[in-house]
XYZ file of C-alpha atoms in Angstrom:
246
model
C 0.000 0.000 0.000
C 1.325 3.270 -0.945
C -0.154 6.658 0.784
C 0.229 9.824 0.480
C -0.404 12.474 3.558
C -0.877 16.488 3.425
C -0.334 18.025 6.047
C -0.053 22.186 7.063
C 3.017 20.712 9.037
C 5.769 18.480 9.432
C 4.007 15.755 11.277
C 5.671 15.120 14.443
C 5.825 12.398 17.475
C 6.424 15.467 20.056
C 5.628 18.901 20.798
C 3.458 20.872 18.629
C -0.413 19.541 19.239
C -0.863 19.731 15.280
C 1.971 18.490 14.228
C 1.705 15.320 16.787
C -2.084 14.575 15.606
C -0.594 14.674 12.074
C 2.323 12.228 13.284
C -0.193 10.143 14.454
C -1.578 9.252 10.987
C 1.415 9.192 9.490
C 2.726 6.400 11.872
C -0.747 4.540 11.082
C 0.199 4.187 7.748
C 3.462 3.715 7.602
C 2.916 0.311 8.895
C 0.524 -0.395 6.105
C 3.298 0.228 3.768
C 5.408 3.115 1.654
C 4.144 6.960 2.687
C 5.403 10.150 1.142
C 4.656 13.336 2.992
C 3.798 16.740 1.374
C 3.645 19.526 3.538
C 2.003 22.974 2.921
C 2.600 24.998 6.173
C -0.274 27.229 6.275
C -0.041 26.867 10.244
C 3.181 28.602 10.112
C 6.418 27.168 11.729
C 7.418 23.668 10.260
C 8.648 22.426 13.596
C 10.836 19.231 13.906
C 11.285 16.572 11.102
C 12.656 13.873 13.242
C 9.486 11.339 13.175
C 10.149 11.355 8.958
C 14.098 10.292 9.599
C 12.717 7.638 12.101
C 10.312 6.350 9.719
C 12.807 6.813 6.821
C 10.578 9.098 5.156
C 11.917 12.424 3.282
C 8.940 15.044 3.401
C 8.679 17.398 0.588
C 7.606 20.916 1.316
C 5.709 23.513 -0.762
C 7.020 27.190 -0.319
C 3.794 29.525 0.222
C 5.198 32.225 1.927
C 4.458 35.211 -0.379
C 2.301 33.366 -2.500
C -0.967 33.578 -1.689
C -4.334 34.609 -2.775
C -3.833 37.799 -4.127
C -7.543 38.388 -3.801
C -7.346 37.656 -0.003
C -3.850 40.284 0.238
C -5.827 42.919 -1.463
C -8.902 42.487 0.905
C -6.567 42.490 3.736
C -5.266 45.746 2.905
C -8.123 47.646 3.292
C -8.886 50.094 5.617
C -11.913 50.475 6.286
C -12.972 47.493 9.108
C -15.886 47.238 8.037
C -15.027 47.298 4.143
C -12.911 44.837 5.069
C -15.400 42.654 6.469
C -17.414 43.036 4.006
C -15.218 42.119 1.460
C -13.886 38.413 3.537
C -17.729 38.211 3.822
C -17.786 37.343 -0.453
C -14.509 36.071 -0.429
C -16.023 33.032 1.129
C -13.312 30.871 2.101
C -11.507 30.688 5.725
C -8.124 32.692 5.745
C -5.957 29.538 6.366
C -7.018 28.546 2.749
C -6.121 31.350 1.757
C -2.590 30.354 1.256
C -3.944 27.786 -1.309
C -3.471 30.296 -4.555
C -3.353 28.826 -7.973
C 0.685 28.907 -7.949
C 1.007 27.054 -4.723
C -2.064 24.352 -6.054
C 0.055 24.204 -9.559
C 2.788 23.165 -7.854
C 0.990 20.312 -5.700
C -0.250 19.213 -9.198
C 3.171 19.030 -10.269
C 4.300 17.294 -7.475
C 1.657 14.564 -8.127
C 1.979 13.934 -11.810
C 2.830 10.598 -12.895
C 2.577 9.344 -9.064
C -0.173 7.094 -7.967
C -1.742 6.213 -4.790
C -4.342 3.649 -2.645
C -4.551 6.196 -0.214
C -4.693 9.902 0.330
C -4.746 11.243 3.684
C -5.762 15.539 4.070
C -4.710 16.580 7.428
C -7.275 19.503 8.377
C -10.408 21.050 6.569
C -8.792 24.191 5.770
C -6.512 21.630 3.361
C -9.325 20.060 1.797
C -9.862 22.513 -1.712
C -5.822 20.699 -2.648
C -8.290 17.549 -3.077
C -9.292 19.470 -6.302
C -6.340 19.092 -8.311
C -6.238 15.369 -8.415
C -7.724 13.767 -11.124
C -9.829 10.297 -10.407
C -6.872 8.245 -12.026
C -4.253 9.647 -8.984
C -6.070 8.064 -5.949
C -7.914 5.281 -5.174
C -9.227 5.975 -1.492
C -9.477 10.032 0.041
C -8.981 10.611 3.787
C -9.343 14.007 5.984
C -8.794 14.272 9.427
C -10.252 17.281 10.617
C -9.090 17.031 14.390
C -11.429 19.768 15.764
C -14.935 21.053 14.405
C -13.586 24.526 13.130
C -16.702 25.912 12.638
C -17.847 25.826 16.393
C -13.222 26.817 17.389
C -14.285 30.050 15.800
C -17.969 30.945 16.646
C -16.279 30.297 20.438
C -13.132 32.758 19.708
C -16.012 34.910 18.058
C -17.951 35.043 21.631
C -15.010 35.397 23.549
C -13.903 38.803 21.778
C -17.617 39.800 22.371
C -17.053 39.653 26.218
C -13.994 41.665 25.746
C -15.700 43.888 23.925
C -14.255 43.744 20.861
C -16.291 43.631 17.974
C -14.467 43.666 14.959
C -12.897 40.507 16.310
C -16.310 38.753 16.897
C -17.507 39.848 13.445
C -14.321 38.368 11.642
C -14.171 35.171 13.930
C -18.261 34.548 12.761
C -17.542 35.406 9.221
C -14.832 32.579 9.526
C -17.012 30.171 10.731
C -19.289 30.755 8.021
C -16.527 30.332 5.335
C -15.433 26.879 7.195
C -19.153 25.767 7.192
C -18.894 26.673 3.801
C -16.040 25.403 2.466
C -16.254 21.842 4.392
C -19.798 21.201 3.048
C -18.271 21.234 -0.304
C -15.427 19.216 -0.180
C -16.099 16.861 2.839
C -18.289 14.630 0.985
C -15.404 13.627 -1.466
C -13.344 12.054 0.978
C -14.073 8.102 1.587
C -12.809 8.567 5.568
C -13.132 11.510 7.623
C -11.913 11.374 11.325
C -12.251 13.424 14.152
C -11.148 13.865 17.774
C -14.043 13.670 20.163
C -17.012 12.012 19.868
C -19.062 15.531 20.654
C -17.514 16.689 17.386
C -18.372 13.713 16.010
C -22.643 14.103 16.807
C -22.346 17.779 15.717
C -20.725 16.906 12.254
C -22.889 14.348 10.996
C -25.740 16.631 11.881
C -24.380 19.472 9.980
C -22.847 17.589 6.994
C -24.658 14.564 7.422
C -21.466 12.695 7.049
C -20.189 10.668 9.948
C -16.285 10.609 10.959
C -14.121 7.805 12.999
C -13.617 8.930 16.501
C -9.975 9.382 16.537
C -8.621 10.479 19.751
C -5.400 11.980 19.836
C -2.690 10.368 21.089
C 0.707 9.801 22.397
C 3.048 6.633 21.679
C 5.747 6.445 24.434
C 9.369 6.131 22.957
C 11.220 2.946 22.452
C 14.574 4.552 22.721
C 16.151 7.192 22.620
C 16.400 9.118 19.478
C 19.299 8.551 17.419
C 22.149 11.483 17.016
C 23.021 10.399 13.650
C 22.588 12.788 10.679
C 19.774 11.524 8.383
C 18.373 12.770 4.997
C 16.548 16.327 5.207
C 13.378 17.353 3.886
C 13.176 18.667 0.231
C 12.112 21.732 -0.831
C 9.733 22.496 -3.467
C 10.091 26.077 -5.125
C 8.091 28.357 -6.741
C 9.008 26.838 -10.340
C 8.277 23.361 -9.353
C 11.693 22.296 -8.903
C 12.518 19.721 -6.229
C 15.880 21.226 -3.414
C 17.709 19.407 -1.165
């Protein structure tokens, strides 16, 4: 079995929350057989690569810094806050997704032509619009973990800037729960497996989506050694032209 996962970091067996859940999946299917690792990082830092040199893996990584929507950088830019609103408002898709521009999604299409694979894992929601570069010949099964319900994450940051007071935060954080519940009732039900972290999250996704994920709580493996001090193989980089770095 050969598998593909996409993740907004370098999955991870320590540290970083995101990075671990990501790990986690990873590790799953490495013992099912080959996995290659592609790695957008829309959540910012890439963090530590040393679960890929344990599992002998060599992540590639998509540069998006700089080279995102420009119709999202030109709504960001405006000064008026509630212009500005306004404008995310009909932009319609969450801000982490935002990073997804037709350079950076050319460049995962590049990355995936003439590969094949049984199964392609999405790590997150705000992922899931990469699904719609791969044509029906590239992958036989579609997975998406989407760890957290994202819609409810920001209707609760949303009601916790309106107890500060601050409204222009509560607006945005409501207008991004919008564009989530949006955005994930388009490309959820494309994806043969979708998992999730709590069972809660579970209940309130099948009733808004009416699709029903795996309960997959997150989780921690304890060590078998130590970690080696050797060097091992780095990640590649994948640039703005589509060429492949070490």
């Amino acid at each position: 079995m050969k598998s593909l996962v996409i993740a907004p970091v370098l999955p991870a067996d320590s540290g970083n929350g995101l990075a671990m859940r990501a790990g986690m999946f990873v590790d799953a299917l490495h013992q099912l057989g080959e996995v290659d690792v592609l790695v957008l990082p829309v959540a910012g830092k890439l963090g530590e690569a040393s679960l890929c040199r344990r599992l002998g893996i060599r992540p590639t990584i998509i540069e998006i810094s700089g080279r995102g929507d420009t119709h999202y950088a030109m709504l960001r830019r405006l000064a008026d806050p509630r212009a500005r609103l306004e404008a995310f408002r009909r932009y319609g898709r969450p801000s982490l997704s935002a990073a997804l521009s037709v350079s950076v999604l050319g460049d995962v299409r590049r990355y995936l032509a003439g590969r094949r694979f049984d199964m392609v894992h999405v790590a997150r929601s705000y992922l899931l619009p990469v699904t719609g570069v791969f044509g029906e010949a590239l992958v036989n099964a579609l997975s998406t973990d989407l760890d957290e319900d994202d819609v409810e994450t920001y209707r609760r940051i949303g009601a916790l800037h309106g107890l500060r007071g601050n409204d222009d935060a509560k607006a945005w954080a409501e207008a991004e729960a919008l564009a989530f519940e949006r955005q994930t009732a388009h490309w959820l039900p494309r994806a043969d497996l979708v998992f999730i972290a709590t069972e809660k999250e579970r209940d309130t996704i099948l009733a808004r989506y009416g699709v029903r994920p795996i309960v997959a709580a997150n989780a921690v493996a304890p060590p078998a050694s130590l970690p080696s001090r050797r060097a091992q193989p780095g990640a590649r980089q994948l640039d703005g032209r589509g060429e492949l770095h070490d």
